[in-house]
mmCIF file of C-alpha atoms in Angstrom:
data_model
loop_
_atom_site.group_PDB
_atom_site.id
_atom_site.type_symbol
_atom_site.label_atom_id
_atom_site.label_comp_id
_atom_site.label_asym_id
_atom_site.label_seq_id
_atom_site.Cartn_x
_atom_site.Cartn_y
_atom_site.Cartn_z
ATOM 1 C CA MET V 292 31.717 -10.602 35.254
ATOM 2 C CA ASP V 293 34.849 -12.321 34.688
ATOM 3 C CA ALA V 294 37.847 -10.099 32.912
ATOM 4 C CA TYR V 295 37.969 -10.274 29.233
ATOM 5 C CA ASP V 296 40.257 -13.126 28.299
ATOM 6 C CA PRO V 297 41.170 -13.205 24.521
ATOM 7 C CA ASP V 298 42.362 -16.513 24.443
ATOM 8 C CA ARG V 299 38.755 -18.162 25.967
ATOM 9 C CA ALA V 300 36.925 -15.526 24.178
ATOM 10 C CA ALA V 301 38.550 -16.020 20.562
ATOM 11 C CA GLY V 302 37.372 -18.769 17.997
ATOM 12 C CA THR V 303 38.531 -21.910 18.941
ATOM 13 C CA SER V 304 37.758 -25.800 18.011
ATOM 14 C CA SER V 305 35.662 -25.862 21.501
ATOM 15 C CA ASP V 306 33.007 -23.095 19.686
ATOM 16 C CA PRO V 307 30.183 -24.520 19.304
ATOM 17 C CA ILE V 308 29.821 -22.506 16.044
ATOM 18 C CA ASP V 309 32.837 -21.407 13.521
ATOM 19 C CA VAL V 310 32.341 -18.029 12.497
ATOM 20 C CA VAL V 311 33.783 -18.035 9.045
ATOM 21 C CA GLU V 312 32.328 -21.661 8.324
ATOM 22 C CA LEU V 313 28.751 -20.100 9.265
ATOM 23 C CA THR V 314 29.661 -17.163 6.967
ATOM 24 C CA LYS V 315 30.071 -19.192 3.794
ATOM 25 C CA ARG V 316 26.868 -21.277 4.474
ATOM 26 C CA LEU V 317 24.938 -17.890 4.667
ATOM 27 C CA LEU V 318 26.404 -16.587 1.518
ATOM 28 C CA ARG V 319 25.329 -19.931 -0.573
ATOM 29 C CA ALA V 320 21.837 -19.432 0.947
ATOM 30 C CA ARG V 321 21.355 -16.467 -1.633
ATOM 31 C CA SER V 322 18.919 -13.608 -0.375
ATOM 32 C CA GLU V 323 19.044 -11.320 -3.057
ATOM 33 C CA THR V 324 16.751 -7.966 -3.566
ATOM 34 C CA PRO V 325 14.587 -8.780 -5.584
ATOM 35 C CA PRO V 326 12.861 -10.769 -4.527
ATOM 36 C CA GLY V 327 14.645 -10.593 -1.300
ATOM 37 C CA ASP V 328 13.911 -14.198 -0.061
ATOM 38 C CA THR V 329 15.096 -14.432 3.076
ATOM 39 C CA ASN V 330 14.098 -18.418 3.971
ATOM 40 C CA ALA V 331 16.989 -20.268 2.674
ATOM 41 C CA PRO V 332 19.775 -17.940 5.642
ATOM 42 C CA ALA V 333 16.672 -18.390 8.236
ATOM 43 C CA ALA V 334 17.010 -22.057 7.409
ATOM 44 C CA VAL V 335 20.600 -22.069 7.616
ATOM 45 C CA ILE V 336 21.116 -20.274 11.021
ATOM 46 C CA ALA V 337 18.411 -22.293 12.561
ATOM 47 C CA GLU V 338 20.039 -25.483 11.620
ATOM 48 C CA ALA V 339 23.594 -24.051 13.315
ATOM 49 C CA VAL V 340 22.053 -23.338 16.731
ATOM 50 C CA ALA V 341 19.667 -26.391 16.861
ATOM 51 C CA GLY V 342 22.232 -28.597 18.838
ATOM 52 C CA VAL V 343 23.096 -25.556 21.006
ATOM 53 C CA GLU V 344 21.662 -26.002 24.580
ATOM 54 C CA GLY V 345 19.991 -22.864 25.633
ATOM 55 C CA ILE V 346 19.225 -20.956 22.648
ATOM 56 C CA GLU V 347 15.340 -20.796 22.091
ATOM 57 C CA THR V 348 14.461 -20.342 18.612
ATOM 58 C CA GLU V 349 10.956 -18.840 17.329
ATOM 59 C CA ASN V 350 10.418 -17.912 12.918
ATOM 60 C CA HIS V 351 8.165 -15.183 12.735
ATOM 61 C CA ARG V 352 7.095 -14.640 9.235
ATOM 62 C CA GLY V 353 6.329 -11.387 7.518
ATOM 63 C CA ALA V 354 5.123 -12.158 4.180
ATOM 64 C CA PRO V 355 6.033 -15.902 2.732
ATOM 65 C CA HIS V 356 9.351 -15.063 1.429
ATOM 66 C CA VAL V 357 10.094 -12.861 4.504
ATOM 67 C CA ALA V 358 11.817 -15.033 7.388
ATOM 68 C CA ASN V 359 12.093 -13.585 10.525
ATOM 69 C CA LEU V 360 14.062 -15.267 13.067
ATOM 70 C CA VAL V 361 14.472 -14.768 16.906
ATOM 71 C CA LEU V 362 17.077 -16.112 19.254
ATOM 72 C CA ARG V 363 16.601 -16.237 22.858
ATOM 73 C CA VAL V 364 19.179 -17.218 25.330
ATOM 74 C CA ARG V 365 17.819 -16.578 29.410
ATOM 75 C CA GLY V 366 20.172 -15.903 32.088
ATOM 76 C CA ALA V 367 20.239 -17.686 35.356
ATOM 77 C CA ARG V 368 19.127 -14.219 37.357
ATOM 78 C CA PRO V 369 16.676 -11.314 36.227
ATOM 79 C CA GLY V 370 18.064 -8.331 34.529
ATOM 80 C CA LYS V 371 17.978 -6.428 31.682
ATOM 81 C CA ARG V 372 17.554 -7.611 28.024
ATOM 82 C CA LEU V 373 19.781 -6.693 25.554
ATOM 83 C CA VAL V 374 19.376 -7.219 21.629
ATOM 84 C CA PHE V 375 21.303 -7.931 18.367
ATOM 85 C CA ASN V 376 19.839 -7.270 15.124
ATOM 86 C CA GLY V 377 21.084 -8.215 11.506
ATOM 87 C CA HIS V 378 19.422 -8.118 8.221
ATOM 88 C CA LEU V 379 19.230 -11.635 6.005
ATOM 89 C CA ASP V 380 18.411 -10.137 2.537
ATOM 90 C CA THR V 381 21.028 -8.821 0.614
ATOM 91 C CA TYR V 382 21.369 -6.564 -3.093
ATOM 92 C CA PRO V 383 21.256 -8.211 -6.192
ATOM 93 C CA LEU V 384 24.163 -9.651 -7.878
ATOM 94 C CA GLY V 385 25.994 -7.227 -10.299
ATOM 95 C CA GLU V 386 28.432 -8.120 -13.564
ATOM 96 C CA GLY V 387 32.311 -7.965 -12.697
ATOM 97 C CA TRP V 388 32.927 -10.676 -10.385
ATOM 98 C CA THR V 389 36.679 -12.190 -10.467
ATOM 99 C CA THR V 390 35.533 -14.474 -7.339
ATOM 100 C CA ASP V 391 32.710 -16.863 -6.095
ATOM 101 C CA PRO V 392 29.894 -14.732 -5.013
ATOM 102 C CA ASP V 393 28.844 -17.537 -3.147
ATOM 103 C CA GLY V 394 31.961 -17.046 -1.050
ATOM 104 C CA GLU V 395 35.867 -17.590 -1.609
ATOM 105 C CA GLU V 396 38.793 -17.135 0.796
ATOM 106 C CA ARG V 397 41.982 -15.487 -0.789
ATOM 107 C CA ASP V 398 44.669 -13.737 1.122
ATOM 108 C CA GLY V 399 43.170 -13.373 4.243
ATOM 109 C CA LYS V 400 39.638 -12.010 3.008
ATOM 110 C CA LEU V 401 36.341 -13.885 2.846
ATOM 111 C CA TYR V 402 34.891 -12.681 -0.642
ATOM 112 C CA GLY V 403 30.741 -13.001 -0.919
ATOM 113 C CA LEU V 404 27.862 -11.147 -2.010
ATOM 114 C CA GLY V 405 26.351 -9.437 1.247
ATOM 115 C CA VAL V 406 29.713 -10.835 3.297
ATOM 116 C CA SER V 407 29.740 -7.442 4.782
ATOM 117 C CA ASP V 408 26.445 -6.034 4.423
ATOM 118 C CA MET V 409 25.490 -8.199 6.201
ATOM 119 C CA LYS V 410 25.967 -12.122 6.870
ATOM 120 C CA GLY V 411 29.425 -11.668 8.286
ATOM 121 C CA GLY V 412 27.626 -9.531 11.021
ATOM 122 C CA VAL V 413 24.647 -12.217 11.140
ATOM 123 C CA ALA V 414 27.150 -15.074 11.692
ATOM 124 C CA ALA V 415 29.153 -13.055 14.332
ATOM 125 C CA ILE V 416 26.272 -12.372 16.253
ATOM 126 C CA THR V 417 25.193 -16.108 15.817
ATOM 127 C CA VAL V 418 28.677 -16.877 17.410
ATOM 128 C CA ALA V 419 27.997 -14.679 20.085
ATOM 129 C CA LEU V 420 24.230 -15.794 21.252
ATOM 130 C CA ALA V 421 25.885 -19.260 21.225
ATOM 131 C CA ARG V 422 28.896 -18.596 23.514
ATOM 132 C CA LEU V 423 27.078 -16.489 25.870
ATOM 133 C CA ALA V 424 24.189 -19.542 25.988
ATOM 134 C CA ALA V 425 27.062 -21.810 26.836
ATOM 135 C CA LYS V 426 27.708 -19.396 30.293
ATOM 136 C CA ARG V 427 23.968 -18.192 30.907
ATOM 137 C CA GLU V 428 24.175 -19.337 34.343
ATOM 138 C CA GLN V 429 26.623 -16.586 34.744
ATOM 139 C CA LEU V 430 24.649 -14.109 33.400
ATOM 140 C CA ALA V 431 21.968 -11.669 34.600
ATOM 141 C CA GLY V 432 18.947 -10.666 32.291
ATOM 142 C CA GLU V 433 18.672 -12.175 28.426
ATOM 143 C CA VAL V 434 20.409 -11.746 24.998
ATOM 144 C CA VAL V 435 17.902 -11.690 21.780
ATOM 145 C CA ALA V 436 18.975 -12.282 18.547
ATOM 146 C CA THR V 437 16.460 -10.784 15.502
ATOM 147 C CA PHE V 438 17.547 -11.670 12.423
ATOM 148 C CA VAL V 439 15.165 -10.187 9.894
ATOM 149 C CA GLY V 440 14.260 -9.734 5.988
ATOM 150 C CA ASP V 441 12.904 -6.543 3.993
ATOM 151 C CA GLU V 442 15.900 -4.291 5.545
ATOM 152 C CA GLU V 443 16.445 -3.694 1.736
ATOM 153 C CA THR V 444 13.203 -2.568 1.526
ATOM 154 C CA MET V 445 12.862 -0.426 4.422
ATOM 155 C CA GLY V 446 11.772 -3.001 7.087
ATOM 156 C CA GLU V 447 8.238 -2.950 7.344
ATOM 157 C CA LEU V 448 7.867 -6.686 7.244
ATOM 158 C CA GLY V 449 11.303 -7.332 9.534
ATOM 159 C CA ALA V 450 12.266 -5.575 12.084
ATOM 160 C CA LYS V 451 9.444 -3.304 12.481
ATOM 161 C CA LEU V 452 7.441 -6.280 12.684
ATOM 162 C CA LEU V 453 9.011 -7.858 15.142
ATOM 163 C CA LEU V 454 9.179 -4.669 16.907
ATOM 164 C CA ASP V 455 5.585 -4.044 16.788
ATOM 165 C CA THR V 456 4.778 -7.564 17.716
ATOM 166 C CA VAL V 457 6.840 -9.846 19.464
ATOM 167 C CA PRO V 458 7.745 -8.257 23.079
ATOM 168 C CA HIS V 459 11.082 -9.588 23.372
ATOM 169 C CA ALA V 460 12.446 -8.199 20.348
ATOM 170 C CA ARG V 461 12.682 -5.117 22.571
ATOM 171 C CA GLY V 462 14.965 -4.500 25.012
ATOM 172 C CA ASP V 463 16.760 -2.096 27.284
ATOM 173 C CA ALA V 464 19.526 -1.650 23.999
ATOM 174 C CA MET V 465 20.045 -3.020 20.566
ATOM 175 C CA ILE V 466 23.648 -3.687 19.170
ATOM 176 C CA SER V 467 23.129 -3.938 15.435
ATOM 177 C CA ALA V 468 26.192 -5.664 13.682
ATOM 178 C CA ASP V 469 25.399 -4.058 10.153
ATOM 179 C CA VAL V 470 28.238 -2.710 7.999
ATOM 180 C CA GLY V 471 30.445 -0.603 9.403
ATOM 181 C CA SER V 472 33.868 -0.812 11.363
ATOM 182 C CA PRO V 473 34.922 -2.286 14.885
ATOM 183 C CA GLY V 474 37.102 1.429 14.705
ATOM 184 C CA VAL V 475 33.944 3.400 14.173
ATOM 185 C CA LEU V 476 30.456 2.910 16.632
ATOM 186 C CA ARG V 477 27.610 4.413 14.938
ATOM 187 C CA PHE V 478 25.013 5.867 16.878
ATOM 188 C CA GLY V 479 22.920 7.416 14.339
ATOM 189 C CA GLU V 480 21.339 7.938 11.110
ATOM 190 C CA LYS V 481 20.306 10.736 8.760
ATOM 191 C CA GLY V 482 16.546 11.059 8.106
ATOM 192 C CA MET V 483 14.699 11.510 4.477
ATOM 193 C CA ILE V 484 12.817 12.334 2.231
ATOM 194 C CA TRP V 485 11.845 10.859 -1.195
ATOM 195 C CA LEU V 486 9.674 12.707 -3.677
ATOM 196 C CA THR V 487 8.513 12.931 -7.274
ATOM 197 C CA LEU V 488 8.214 15.835 -9.297
ATOM 198 C CA LYS V 489 5.733 16.185 -11.941
ATOM 199 C CA ALA V 490 5.780 19.311 -14.443
ATOM 200 C CA GLN V 491 3.188 19.726 -17.097
ATOM 201 C CA GLY V 492 3.665 22.254 -20.349
ATOM 202 C CA LYS V 493 1.834 22.492 -23.646
ATOM 203 C CA ALA V 494 3.401 21.196 -26.840
ATOM 204 C CA ALA V 495 4.184 22.811 -29.786
ATOM 205 C CA HIS V 496 6.772 22.985 -32.725
ATOM 206 C CA ALA V 497 10.344 24.318 -31.407
ATOM 207 C CA ALA V 498 10.521 26.464 -34.225
ATOM 208 C CA HIS V 499 6.756 27.860 -33.132
ATOM 209 C CA VAL V 500 7.939 28.516 -28.971
ATOM 210 C CA HIS V 501 5.333 31.376 -29.135
ATOM 211 C CA ARG V 502 2.646 28.295 -28.839
ATOM 212 C CA GLY V 503 4.288 26.128 -26.598
ATOM 213 C CA ASP V 504 4.751 25.895 -22.972
ATOM 214 C CA SER V 505 8.428 23.857 -21.487
ATOM 215 C CA ALA V 506 7.410 21.311 -19.082
ATOM 216 C CA ILE V 507 11.104 20.516 -18.833
ATOM 217 C CA GLU V 508 11.950 24.262 -18.171
ATOM 218 C CA LYS V 509 9.526 24.420 -15.438
ATOM 219 C CA LEU V 510 10.756 20.867 -14.184
ATOM 220 C CA VAL V 511 14.165 22.118 -14.092
ATOM 221 C CA ASP V 512 13.504 25.762 -12.398
ATOM 222 C CA VAL V 513 12.258 23.735 -8.973
ATOM 223 C CA ILE V 514 15.031 21.629 -9.225
ATOM 224 C CA GLN V 515 17.106 24.515 -9.022
ATOM 225 C CA ALA V 516 15.455 26.183 -5.980
ATOM 226 C CA LEU V 517 15.288 22.982 -4.556
ATOM 227 C CA ARG V 518 19.455 22.874 -4.460
ATOM 228 C CA SER V 519 18.949 25.957 -1.926
ATOM 229 C CA LEU V 520 18.080 23.507 1.074
ATOM 230 C CA ARG V 521 21.431 22.162 1.079
ATOM 231 C CA ASP V 522 22.188 25.405 2.840
ATOM 232 C CA TRP V 523 19.586 24.627 5.668
ATOM 233 C CA PRO V 524 20.350 25.555 8.958
ATOM 234 C CA VAL V 525 20.921 22.881 11.440
ATOM 235 C CA ARG V 526 20.274 22.840 15.361
ATOM 236 C CA ALA V 527 22.277 19.876 15.860
ATOM 237 C CA PRO V 528 22.822 19.025 19.732
ATOM 238 C CA GLU V 529 26.568 19.979 20.470
ATOM 239 C CA ALA V 530 27.333 16.182 21.430
ATOM 240 C CA VAL V 531 26.283 14.961 18.060
ATOM 241 C CA THR V 532 28.062 17.749 16.150
ATOM 242 C CA ARG V 533 31.159 17.265 18.533
ATOM 243 C CA ALA V 534 31.163 13.301 17.977
ATOM 244 C CA ILE V 535 30.696 13.787 14.078
ATOM 245 C CA ALA V 536 34.400 16.251 14.443
ATOM 246 C CA GLY V 537 36.141 14.341 16.679
ATOM 247 C CA SER V 538 35.793 11.711 14.985
ATOM 248 C CA ALA V 539 36.364 12.533 11.380
ATOM 249 C CA PRO V 540 40.054 11.579 11.064
ATOM 250 C CA VAL V 541 39.463 8.112 11.852
ATOM 251 C CA SER V 542 35.899 7.794 10.083
ATOM 252 C CA GLU V 543 36.518 9.632 6.674
ATOM 253 C CA ALA V 544 39.919 7.631 6.547
ATOM 254 C CA LEU V 545 37.184 4.356 5.984
ATOM 255 C CA SER V 546 34.379 6.243 4.262
ATOM 256 C CA GLY V 547 35.908 8.880 2.123
ATOM 257 C CA ALA V 548 36.997 12.581 2.656
ATOM 258 C CA GLY V 549 33.837 14.972 3.225
ATOM 259 C CA GLU V 550 32.052 12.432 5.309
ATOM 260 C CA SER V 551 31.632 14.705 8.317
ATOM 261 C CA HIS V 552 30.226 17.392 5.882
ATOM 262 C CA THR V 553 27.658 15.080 4.638
ATOM 263 C CA LEU V 554 26.484 13.988 8.147
ATOM 264 C CA GLY V 555 25.883 17.510 9.470
ATOM 265 C CA HIS V 556 24.298 18.810 6.308
ATOM 266 C CA VAL V 557 21.126 18.690 4.298
ATOM 267 C CA THR V 558 22.257 16.639 1.116
ATOM 268 C CA VAL V 559 19.768 16.677 -2.255
ATOM 269 C CA THR V 560 20.345 13.938 -5.000
ATOM 270 C CA PHE V 561 18.573 14.015 -8.185
ATOM 271 C CA GLY V 562 18.463 10.102 -9.049
ATOM 272 C CA THR V 563 16.097 10.296 -12.393
ATOM 273 C CA ILE V 564 14.890 12.793 -14.736
ATOM 274 C CA ARG V 565 12.790 12.275 -17.854
ATOM 275 C CA GLY V 566 10.483 14.022 -19.688
ATOM 276 C CA GLY V 567 9.328 15.097 -23.877
ATOM 277 C CA ARG V 568 9.350 13.473 -26.733
ATOM 278 C CA LEU V 569 11.742 14.600 -29.390
ATOM 279 C CA SER V 570 14.165 16.981 -29.798
ATOM 280 C CA ASN V 571 12.132 19.519 -31.597
ATOM 281 C CA LEU V 572 8.845 19.537 -29.756
ATOM 282 C CA ILE V 573 8.264 21.593 -26.889
ATOM 283 C CA ALA V 574 7.738 18.987 -23.933
ATOM 284 C CA ASP V 575 4.505 18.950 -22.512
ATOM 285 C CA HIS V 576 5.562 16.547 -19.978
ATOM 286 C CA ALA V 577 8.522 15.812 -17.416
ATOM 287 C CA GLU V 578 8.791 13.972 -14.169
ATOM 288 C CA ALA V 579 12.331 13.682 -11.632
ATOM 289 C CA THR V 580 12.948 11.922 -8.563
ATOM 290 C CA ALA V 581 14.893 13.101 -5.410
ATOM 291 C CA ASP V 582 16.572 11.975 -2.294
ATOM 292 C CA ILE V 583 16.718 14.468 0.456
ATOM 293 C CA ARG V 584 19.038 13.447 3.578
ATOM 294 C CA LEU V 585 18.326 15.012 6.585
ATOM 295 C CA PRO V 586 20.990 15.842 9.415
ATOM 296 C CA VAL V 587 19.687 15.355 12.947
ATOM 297 C CA GLY V 588 19.139 18.922 14.146
ATOM 298 C CA VAL V 589 16.501 19.163 11.157
ATOM 299 C CA THR V 590 12.919 17.613 11.023
ATOM 300 C CA VAL V 591 10.714 16.014 7.939
ATOM 301 C CA ALA V 592 7.915 18.776 8.793
ATOM 302 C CA GLU V 593 10.266 21.985 8.391
ATOM 303 C CA LEU V 594 11.561 21.083 5.079
ATOM 304 C CA GLU V 595 8.070 19.274 3.905
ATOM 305 C CA GLU V 596 6.752 22.570 4.063
ATOM 306 C CA ARG V 597 9.487 24.574 2.145
ATOM 307 C CA ILE V 598 9.256 22.368 -0.256
ATOM 308 C CA GLY V 599 5.387 22.400 -0.669
ATOM 309 C CA GLN V 600 6.562 26.702 -1.044
ATOM 310 C CA ILE V 601 8.629 26.299 -3.645
ATOM 311 C CA VAL V 602 6.106 23.798 -5.859
ATOM 312 C CA ALA V 603 3.540 26.369 -4.942
ATOM 313 C CA ALA V 604 5.296 28.758 -6.846
ATOM 314 C CA ALA V 605 5.773 26.804 -9.631
ATOM 315 C CA PRO V 606 2.388 26.401 -11.784
ATOM 316 C CA GLY V 607 2.239 23.330 -13.692
ATOM 317 C CA VAL V 608 4.501 21.690 -11.178
ATOM 318 C CA THR V 609 2.931 18.904 -8.624
ATOM 319 C CA VAL V 610 4.961 16.955 -6.018
ATOM 320 C CA GLU V 611 4.566 13.986 -4.264
ATOM 321 C CA ILE V 612 6.643 12.494 -0.833
ATOM 322 C CA VAL V 613 7.146 8.806 -1.744
ATOM 323 C CA ARG V 614 8.607 7.957 1.357
ATOM 324 C CA ARG V 615 9.999 10.086 4.768
ATOM 325 C CA TYR V 616 11.341 9.283 8.191
ATOM 326 C CA GLU V 617 13.355 11.484 10.939
ATOM 327 C CA PRO V 618 16.793 11.392 11.763
ATOM 328 C CA ASN V 619 17.629 9.135 14.645
ATOM 329 C CA TRP V 620 20.142 9.013 17.181
ATOM 330 C CA THR V 621 21.251 7.741 20.749
ATOM 331 C CA ALA V 622 23.444 9.650 23.022
ATOM 332 C CA PRO V 623 26.889 8.847 22.129
ATOM 333 C CA ASP V 624 27.735 8.203 26.054
ATOM 334 C CA HIS V 625 25.060 6.390 26.712
ATOM 335 C CA PRO V 626 25.882 2.461 28.811
ATOM 336 C CA VAL V 627 25.434 0.396 25.654
ATOM 337 C CA MET V 628 28.055 2.596 23.506
ATOM 338 C CA GLU V 629 30.637 2.595 26.716
ATOM 339 C CA ALA V 630 29.814 -1.251 26.506
ATOM 340 C CA VAL V 631 30.502 -1.774 23.162
ATOM 341 C CA SER V 632 33.880 0.615 22.956
ATOM 342 C CA ALA V 633 34.947 -1.131 26.076
ATOM 343 C CA ALA V 634 34.824 -4.391 24.442
ATOM 344 C CA CYS V 635 36.338 -3.327 20.964
ATOM 345 C CA GLU V 636 39.115 -1.842 23.122
ATOM 346 C CA ASP V 637 39.363 -5.454 25.146
ATOM 347 C CA VAL V 638 39.834 -7.396 22.004
ATOM 348 C CA LEU V 639 41.424 -5.057 19.534
ATOM 349 C CA GLY V 640 43.670 -3.116 21.858
ATOM 350 C CA ALA V 641 42.270 0.910 20.526
ATOM 351 C CA ARG V 642 38.877 2.374 21.446
ATOM 352 C CA PRO V 643 36.822 3.481 18.909
ATOM 353 C CA VAL V 644 35.288 6.955 17.638
ATOM 354 C CA ARG V 645 31.616 7.697 17.586
ATOM 355 C CA THR V 646 29.493 9.293 14.990
ATOM 356 C CA MET V 647 26.551 8.950 12.511
ATOM 357 C CA ARG V 648 25.947 6.628 9.889
ATOM 358 C CA VAL V 649 25.289 8.282 6.353
ATOM 359 C CA GLY V 650 23.139 5.702 5.259
ATOM 360 C CA ALA V 651 19.780 4.349 6.429
ATOM 361 C CA SER V 652 19.365 0.455 8.905
ATOM 362 C CA ASP V 653 17.100 -1.101 10.512
ATOM 363 C CA ALA V 654 18.542 0.501 13.707
ATOM 364 C CA ARG V 655 16.326 3.308 12.906
ATOM 365 C CA HIS V 656 13.453 1.364 14.049
ATOM 366 C CA TYR V 657 14.386 0.514 17.023
ATOM 367 C CA ARG V 658 15.265 4.199 17.603
ATOM 368 C CA TYR V 659 11.991 5.278 16.976
ATOM 369 C CA ALA V 660 10.918 1.953 19.658
ATOM 370 C CA GLY V 661 12.866 4.195 22.380
ATOM 371 C CA ILE V 662 15.635 1.714 22.286
ATOM 372 C CA PRO V 663 19.110 2.811 22.709
ATOM 373 C CA THR V 664 21.015 1.624 19.863
ATOM 374 C CA VAL V 665 24.729 1.194 18.592
ATOM 375 C CA THR V 666 25.997 0.046 15.118
ATOM 376 C CA CYS V 667 29.264 -2.218 15.156
ATOM 377 C CA GLY V 668 29.761 -4.493 11.881
ATOM 378 C CA LEU V 669 32.606 -5.019 9.610
ATOM 379 C CA THR V 670 34.473 -2.687 7.471
ATOM 380 C CA PRO V 671 33.175 -2.793 3.788
ATOM 381 C CA ASN V 672 35.234 -3.487 0.575
ATOM 382 C CA ASN V 673 33.209 -3.086 -2.339
ATOM 383 C CA MET V 674 30.167 -3.127 -0.695
ATOM 384 C CA GLY V 675 26.888 -3.255 -3.270
ATOM 385 C CA ALA V 676 29.640 -4.399 -5.999
ATOM 386 C CA ALA V 677 31.788 -6.716 -7.876
ATOM 387 C CA ASP V 678 34.302 -8.769 -5.184
ATOM 388 C CA GLU V 679 32.780 -7.618 -1.790
ATOM 389 C CA HIS V 680 34.724 -8.856 0.757
ATOM 390 C CA VAL V 681 35.979 -8.623 4.671
ATOM 391 C CA SER V 682 38.850 -9.178 6.391
ATOM 392 C CA LEU V 683 38.803 -12.881 7.767
ATOM 393 C CA ASP V 684 40.735 -11.611 11.198
ATOM 394 C CA GLU V 685 38.152 -8.798 11.587
ATOM 395 C CA LEU V 686 35.185 -11.418 11.332
ATOM 396 C CA ARG V 687 36.890 -13.233 14.050
ATOM 397 C CA ALA V 688 37.603 -10.200 16.045
ATOM 398 C CA LEU V 689 33.516 -8.907 15.432
ATOM 399 C CA ALA V 690 32.295 -12.186 17.116
ATOM 400 C CA ASP V 691 34.784 -11.319 20.342
ATOM 401 C CA VAL V 692 33.542 -7.842 20.508
ATOM 402 C CA LEU V 693 29.885 -8.842 20.342
ATOM 403 C CA THR V 694 29.992 -11.485 22.850
ATOM 404 C CA ARG V 695 32.004 -8.957 25.492
ATOM 405 C CA SER V 696 30.136 -6.386 24.815
ATOM 406 C CA ALA V 697 26.911 -8.345 25.971
ATOM 407 C CA GLU V 698 28.735 -9.542 29.160
ATOM 408 C CA LEU V 699 29.744 -6.026 29.832
ATOM 409 C CA PHE V 700 26.283 -4.544 29.140
ATOM 410 C CA LEU V 701 24.374 -7.200 31.024
ATOM 411 C CA ALA V 702 26.875 -6.667 34.041
ATOM 412 C CA ALA V 703 26.542 -2.954 34.571
#
């Protein structure tokens, strides 16, 4: 494969698709969750690549409102398959916007709902694929892009559906352009347990405490006991702990002080709590929900066993596990990590650090399928809030990084 030429790779008038203009078109094609209707952005992408020779397009619908696109570029010679992945659904629009949520350029930034999470990344993948299609006679193997819905609601009708039903949605490696930073590559994600606690008591007037049994107090005792999970011992591989620690100065500058501690520990968050009827009545019912995140080195089974023990010791309290999945990671030195890292250095002039990701994404579905995966996306600003925006320079650079990553990985 030829050496990297920044003038040739960077977006120019010769590019079949302009990454900024495509991002704007995707922003105008709203896909808020709920309902998470991805038909409009899928149609934008299909139209954008319709005139690009060498790109095959398929639509695999997960539901009437969940359009999933698979784009494919086949090289001239046998080789590896690299998959790019991006999701088309977004958070809902909130209050307080001072810019146009359908896309507005201002002071070197592009504003819009979902521009970082992740319509800018989707546009960058599409541009990279169009560039690779133009040089497909030089490529060994093939490049596939999976653009999916349902990511904001766990991906069963999107990424997982494609992995289960479309053979070429699987590959030798996957690069996700989900939100992040080209300066911080993410090689894994924490696991999760969502649970609901319910407590039953006996109502009585507060003046007659001796005749009642407080469901709220029972619930509070279990909540207090579950907080002890934050001190659960973690047995993570040295490669993971070393990467997290080594990346901290760079990653925490972007993601906030304390991210490295969060990545290496169990976190327990109680999101909702309600119960009782009046302040002068002993509560006969109470309910709470919790979000528990598991680092690499802790399993769902061992935490669920401990949760069961805590609840069993509290008469009148029950627990329901609403959702669960395991932590997942790719070796920090895997060839796909090396390719993306080298591409970032070629394009941006600095080698990125490598660490885990605190949030969840469709990347976990690929890792569960045994596909090594790395996340390299845009740095978010106000993600999920008013005036979400990204840097225009970084958006253009991401298209270059993804193009170069594919060249290096397929040539290795």
